[in-house]
Coordinates of C-alpha atoms in Angstrom, one line a residue:
X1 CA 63.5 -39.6 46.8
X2 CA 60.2 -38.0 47.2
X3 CA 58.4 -41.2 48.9
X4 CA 57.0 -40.0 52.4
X5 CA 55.0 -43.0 53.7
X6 CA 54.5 -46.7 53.0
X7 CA 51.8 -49.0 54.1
X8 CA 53.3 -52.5 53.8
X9 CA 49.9 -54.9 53.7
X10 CA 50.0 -58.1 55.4
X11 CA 50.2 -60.4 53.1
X12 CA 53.8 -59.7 52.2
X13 CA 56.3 -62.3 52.9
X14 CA 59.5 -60.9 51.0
X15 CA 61.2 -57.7 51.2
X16 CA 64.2 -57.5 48.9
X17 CA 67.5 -56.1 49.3
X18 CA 67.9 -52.4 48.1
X19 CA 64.4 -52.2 48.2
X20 CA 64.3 -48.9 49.7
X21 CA 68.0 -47.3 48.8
X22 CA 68.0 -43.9 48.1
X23 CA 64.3 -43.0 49.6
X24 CA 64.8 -39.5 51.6
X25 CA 61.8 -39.3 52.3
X26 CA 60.6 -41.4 54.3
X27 CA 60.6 -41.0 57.9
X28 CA 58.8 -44.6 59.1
X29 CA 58.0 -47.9 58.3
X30 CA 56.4 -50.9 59.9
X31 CA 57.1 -54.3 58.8
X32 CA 54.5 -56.8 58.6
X33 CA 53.8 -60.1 60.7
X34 CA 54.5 -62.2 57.6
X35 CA 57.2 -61.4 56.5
X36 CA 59.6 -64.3 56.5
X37 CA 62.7 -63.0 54.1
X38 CA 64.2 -59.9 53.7
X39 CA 67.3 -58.8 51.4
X40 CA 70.9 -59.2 52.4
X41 CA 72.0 -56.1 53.1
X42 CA 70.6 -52.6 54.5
X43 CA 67.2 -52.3 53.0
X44 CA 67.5 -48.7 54.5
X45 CA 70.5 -47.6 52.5
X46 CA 71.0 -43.9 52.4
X47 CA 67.1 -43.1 53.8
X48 CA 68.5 -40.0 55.8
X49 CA 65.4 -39.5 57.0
X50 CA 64.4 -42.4 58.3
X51 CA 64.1 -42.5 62.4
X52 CA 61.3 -44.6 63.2
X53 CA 61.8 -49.4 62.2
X54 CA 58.9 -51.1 63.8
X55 CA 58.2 -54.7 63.0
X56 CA 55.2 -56.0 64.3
X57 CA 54.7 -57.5 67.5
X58 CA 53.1 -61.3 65.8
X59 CA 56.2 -61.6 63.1
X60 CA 57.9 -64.9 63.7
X61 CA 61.0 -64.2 62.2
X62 CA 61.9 -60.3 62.9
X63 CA 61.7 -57.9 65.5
X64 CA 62.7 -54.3 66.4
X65 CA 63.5 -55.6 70.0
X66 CA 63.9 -53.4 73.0
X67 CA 62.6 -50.1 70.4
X68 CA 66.3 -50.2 68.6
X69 CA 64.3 -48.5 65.7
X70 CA 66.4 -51.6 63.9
X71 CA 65.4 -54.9 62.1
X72 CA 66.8 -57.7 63.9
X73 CA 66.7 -61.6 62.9
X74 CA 65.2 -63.3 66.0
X75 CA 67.1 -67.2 65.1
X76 CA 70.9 -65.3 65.8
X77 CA 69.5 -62.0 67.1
X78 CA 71.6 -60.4 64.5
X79 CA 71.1 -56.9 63.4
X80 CA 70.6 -57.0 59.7
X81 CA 68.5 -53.3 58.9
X82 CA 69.4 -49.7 60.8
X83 CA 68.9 -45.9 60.2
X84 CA 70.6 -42.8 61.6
X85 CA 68.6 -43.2 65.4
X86 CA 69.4 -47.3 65.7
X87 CA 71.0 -48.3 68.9
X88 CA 72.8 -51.6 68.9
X89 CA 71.5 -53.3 72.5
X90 CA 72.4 -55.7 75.1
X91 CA 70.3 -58.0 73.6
X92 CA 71.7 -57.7 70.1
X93 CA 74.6 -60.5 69.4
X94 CA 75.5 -59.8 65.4
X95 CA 75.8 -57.1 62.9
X96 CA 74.8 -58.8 59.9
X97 CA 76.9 -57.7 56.4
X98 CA 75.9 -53.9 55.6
X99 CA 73.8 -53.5 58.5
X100 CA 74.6 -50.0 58.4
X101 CA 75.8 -49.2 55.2
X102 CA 74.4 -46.3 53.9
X103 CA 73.8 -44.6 57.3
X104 CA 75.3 -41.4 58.8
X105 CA 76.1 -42.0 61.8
X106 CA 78.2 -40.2 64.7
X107 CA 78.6 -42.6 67.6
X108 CA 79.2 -46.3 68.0
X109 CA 78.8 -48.6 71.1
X110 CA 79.2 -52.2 70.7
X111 CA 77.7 -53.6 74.1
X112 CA 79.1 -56.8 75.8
X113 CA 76.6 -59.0 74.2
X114 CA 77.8 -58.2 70.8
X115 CA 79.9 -61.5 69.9
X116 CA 80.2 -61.1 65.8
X117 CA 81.0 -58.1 63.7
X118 CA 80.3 -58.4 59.9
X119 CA 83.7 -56.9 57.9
X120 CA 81.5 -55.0 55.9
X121 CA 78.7 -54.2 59.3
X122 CA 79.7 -50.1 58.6
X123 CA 80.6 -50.3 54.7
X124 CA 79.8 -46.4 53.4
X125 CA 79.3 -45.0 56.9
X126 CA 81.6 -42.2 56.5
X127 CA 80.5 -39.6 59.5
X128 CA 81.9 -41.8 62.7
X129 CA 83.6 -39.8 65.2
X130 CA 83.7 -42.0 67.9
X131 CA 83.7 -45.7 68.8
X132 CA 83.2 -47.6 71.8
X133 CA 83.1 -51.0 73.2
X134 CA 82.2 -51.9 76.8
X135 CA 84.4 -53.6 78.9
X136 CA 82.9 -56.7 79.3
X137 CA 82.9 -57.5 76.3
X138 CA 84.9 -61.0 75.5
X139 CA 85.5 -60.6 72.0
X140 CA 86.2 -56.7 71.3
X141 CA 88.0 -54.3 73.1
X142 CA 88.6 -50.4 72.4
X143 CA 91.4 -48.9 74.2
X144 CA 90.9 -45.3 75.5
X145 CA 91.2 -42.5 73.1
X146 CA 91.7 -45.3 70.3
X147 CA 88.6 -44.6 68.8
X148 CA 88.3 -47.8 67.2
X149 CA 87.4 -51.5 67.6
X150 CA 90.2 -54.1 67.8
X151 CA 90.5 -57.6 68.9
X152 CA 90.4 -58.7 72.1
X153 CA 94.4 -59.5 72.1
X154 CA 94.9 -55.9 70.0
X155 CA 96.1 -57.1 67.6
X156 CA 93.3 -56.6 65.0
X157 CA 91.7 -53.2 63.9
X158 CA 88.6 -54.3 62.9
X159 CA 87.1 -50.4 62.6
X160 CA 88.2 -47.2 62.6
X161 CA 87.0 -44.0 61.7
X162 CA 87.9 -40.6 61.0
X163 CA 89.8 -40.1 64.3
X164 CA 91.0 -43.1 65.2
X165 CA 94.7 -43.3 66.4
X166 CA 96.5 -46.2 65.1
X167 CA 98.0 -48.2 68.4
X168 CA 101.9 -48.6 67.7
X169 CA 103.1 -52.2 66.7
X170 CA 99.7 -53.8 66.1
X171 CA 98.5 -55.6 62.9
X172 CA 95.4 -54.7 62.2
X173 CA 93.1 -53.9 59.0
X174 CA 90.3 -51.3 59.0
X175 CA 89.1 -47.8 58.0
X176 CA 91.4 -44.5 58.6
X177 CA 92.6 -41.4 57.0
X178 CA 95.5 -39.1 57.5
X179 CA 97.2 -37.2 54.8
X180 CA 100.2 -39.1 55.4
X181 CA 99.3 -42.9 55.8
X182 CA 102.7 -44.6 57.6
X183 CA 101.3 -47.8 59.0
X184 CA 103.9 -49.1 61.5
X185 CA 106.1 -51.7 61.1
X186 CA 105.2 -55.1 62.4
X187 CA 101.5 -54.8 60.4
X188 CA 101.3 -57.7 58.9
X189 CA 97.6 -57.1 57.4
X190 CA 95.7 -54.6 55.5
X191 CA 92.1 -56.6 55.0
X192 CA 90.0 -56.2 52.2
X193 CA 88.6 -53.0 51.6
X194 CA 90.0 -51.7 54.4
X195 CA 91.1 -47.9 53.6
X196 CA 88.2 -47.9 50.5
X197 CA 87.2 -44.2 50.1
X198 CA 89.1 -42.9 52.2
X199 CA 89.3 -39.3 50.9
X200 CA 92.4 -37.6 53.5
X201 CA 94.8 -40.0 52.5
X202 CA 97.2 -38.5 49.8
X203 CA 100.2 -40.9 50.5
X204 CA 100.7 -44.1 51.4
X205 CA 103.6 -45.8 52.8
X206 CA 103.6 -49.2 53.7
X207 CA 106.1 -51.3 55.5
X208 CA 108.5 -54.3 54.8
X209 CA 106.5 -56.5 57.5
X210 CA 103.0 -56.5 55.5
X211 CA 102.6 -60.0 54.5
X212 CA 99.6 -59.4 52.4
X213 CA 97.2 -57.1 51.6
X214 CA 93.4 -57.3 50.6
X215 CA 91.8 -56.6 47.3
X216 CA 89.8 -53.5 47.3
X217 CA 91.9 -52.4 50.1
X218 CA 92.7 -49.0 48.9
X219 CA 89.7 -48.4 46.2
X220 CA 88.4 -45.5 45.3
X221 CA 90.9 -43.0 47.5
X222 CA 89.8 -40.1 45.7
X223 CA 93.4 -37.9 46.3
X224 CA 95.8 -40.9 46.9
X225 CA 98.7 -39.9 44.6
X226 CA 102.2 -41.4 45.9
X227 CA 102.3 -45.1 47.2
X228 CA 105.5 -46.8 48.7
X229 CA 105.1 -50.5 48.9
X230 CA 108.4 -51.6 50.8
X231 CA 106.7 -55.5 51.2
X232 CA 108.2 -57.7 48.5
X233 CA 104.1 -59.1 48.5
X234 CA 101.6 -60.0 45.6
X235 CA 99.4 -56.9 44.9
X236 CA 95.4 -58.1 45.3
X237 CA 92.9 -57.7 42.8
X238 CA 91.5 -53.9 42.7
X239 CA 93.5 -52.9 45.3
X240 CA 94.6 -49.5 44.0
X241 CA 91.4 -49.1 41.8
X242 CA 89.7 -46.0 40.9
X243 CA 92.8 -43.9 42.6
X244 CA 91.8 -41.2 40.1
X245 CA 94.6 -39.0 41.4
X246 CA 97.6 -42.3 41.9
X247 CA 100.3 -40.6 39.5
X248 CA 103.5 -42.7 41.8
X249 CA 103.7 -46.0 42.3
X250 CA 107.2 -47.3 43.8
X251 CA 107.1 -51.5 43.7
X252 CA 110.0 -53.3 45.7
X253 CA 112.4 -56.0 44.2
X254 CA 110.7 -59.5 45.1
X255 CA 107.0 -58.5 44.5
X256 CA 105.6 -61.5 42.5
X257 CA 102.9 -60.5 41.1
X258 CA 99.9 -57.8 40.6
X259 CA 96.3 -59.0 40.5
X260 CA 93.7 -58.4 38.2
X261 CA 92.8 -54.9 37.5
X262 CA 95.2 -53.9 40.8
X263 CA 95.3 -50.2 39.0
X264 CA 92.5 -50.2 37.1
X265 CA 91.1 -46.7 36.3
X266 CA 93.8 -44.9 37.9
X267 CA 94.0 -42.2 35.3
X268 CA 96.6 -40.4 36.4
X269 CA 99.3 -43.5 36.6
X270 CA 102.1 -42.3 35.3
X271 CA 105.2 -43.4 37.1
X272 CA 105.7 -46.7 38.2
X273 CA 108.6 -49.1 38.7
X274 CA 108.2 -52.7 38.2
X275 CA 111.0 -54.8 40.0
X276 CA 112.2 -57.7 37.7
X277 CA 110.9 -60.3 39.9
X278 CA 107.5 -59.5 39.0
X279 CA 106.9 -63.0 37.1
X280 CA 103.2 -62.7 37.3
X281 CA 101.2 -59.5 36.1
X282 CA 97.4 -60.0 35.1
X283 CA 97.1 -58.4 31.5
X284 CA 94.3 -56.2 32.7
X285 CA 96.4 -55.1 35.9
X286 CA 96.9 -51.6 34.7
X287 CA 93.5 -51.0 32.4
X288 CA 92.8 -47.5 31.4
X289 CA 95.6 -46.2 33.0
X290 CA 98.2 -43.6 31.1
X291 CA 101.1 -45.0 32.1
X292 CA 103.8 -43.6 29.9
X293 CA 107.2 -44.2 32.1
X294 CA 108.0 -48.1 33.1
X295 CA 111.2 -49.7 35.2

């Protein structure tokens, strides 16, 4: 956390991922003309500091085109390595997996060249107030006072943030928080690790029309206490893990079946109903949870 200043020397070819997590510090960095590999990943992760990417001008695979104080992969022109000052440009077409992760950021524009959005592009950025997508844009759309990106038909919510508003009717998966989470009927998809960390959230309700929802989707919701699952759907792998605070858990008559570790951790389980047509429930579905009252 105390590193101020790296000097990179040009015979390095490989940067791994992580390399740099954690490093406060540090304010710049230039990437070398050799480099040919770097890390999957944000090599920047959590470098609050950090304002100033420069790859070299003679570096055959990188560059920080257009002074986007990013790393970006010149075959795709995917954006694989940000900090808190990176602007995505018009002549950016990816966000690579965890390009941002890590990053605190406040504002997002996703340009019209922008044709691919990584699920995980802004895994652990938890600071967004405001999204937007230009209008030319073929792929991605972002209705006014949305605050979000969706597909270009609407019906996907492919990011949110901390004051996005939910448009009625639409299936979508992505980040959000309200006290009260009511998704609307007619969702039919919560994607993977799509509410993770979401801290507001303090009950869930989910609606008959989901037909599935992703593992990890609801991991880690630090003050998540009640859930209503009104689907009759399989329960994902680690969807409900780490819910520290998950004491109520109401499961509908036709749900299948609950994935491995679906609860795992949740110490304060202690109140859930499972419906007798649960046929299949992994043995590890409900480790190191308290549970002391079953239906």
């Amino acid at each position: 956390s105390g590193l101020k200043s790296v000097r990179l020397p040009e015979s390095l070819t490989e940067i791994g991922a992580n390399v740099f997590c954690g490093c406060n510090s540090l304010t710049s960095i230039v990437i070398p003309k050799n480099v040919t590999k770097i890390g999957n990943g944000n090599i920047f992760t959590y470098c609050n500091n950090l304002t100033s990417i420069i790859v070299d001008n003679d570096n055959q695979n990188f560059d920080s085109r257009s002074n986007c104080n990013g790393i970006v992969r010149k075959s795709d022109s995917e954006l694989i390595a940000t900090c808190r000052t990176t602007t995505i440009g018009n002549d950016i077409n990816a966000l690579g997996d965890y390009c941002f992760d890590g990053t605190t950021i406040h504002f997002i524009h996703i340009p019209e060249s922008v044709v691919e959005i990584s699920e995980y592009a802004f895994g652990g950025c938890n600071e967004i107030d405001k999204i937007t997508v230009a209008p030319g844009n073929q792929k991605y759309t972002s209705p006014k006072g949305s605050n979000a990106i969706l597909s270009k038909d609407g019906k996907t919510l492919l990011l949110g943030c901390r004051t996005t508003v939910i448009p009625e009717g639409r299936a979508f998966f992505g980040r959000y928080s309200k006290t009260v989470l009511r998704i609307p009927e007619n969702v039919k998809s919560i994607g993977m690790d799509a509410f993770a960390r979401c801290n507001a959230i303090f009950e869930a309700i989910l609606p008959k029309s989901l037909q599935e929802i992703g593992g990890f989707a609801f991991q880690n919701c630090a003050n998540l206490s009640v859930v209503q699952l009104l689907a009759p759907i399989t329960i994902s792998d680690y969807t409900f893990a780490y819910c520290y605070s998950l004491s109520t858990v109401s499961l509908p008559e036709g749900l299948e079946g609950i994935g491995c570790r679906a609860f795992y951790d949740c110490k304060s389980l202690k109140h859930i109903t499972i419906p007798s047509s649960a046929i299949k429930i992994e043995k590890n579905a409900f480790e190191n949870c308290p549970v002391s009252e079953k239906e």
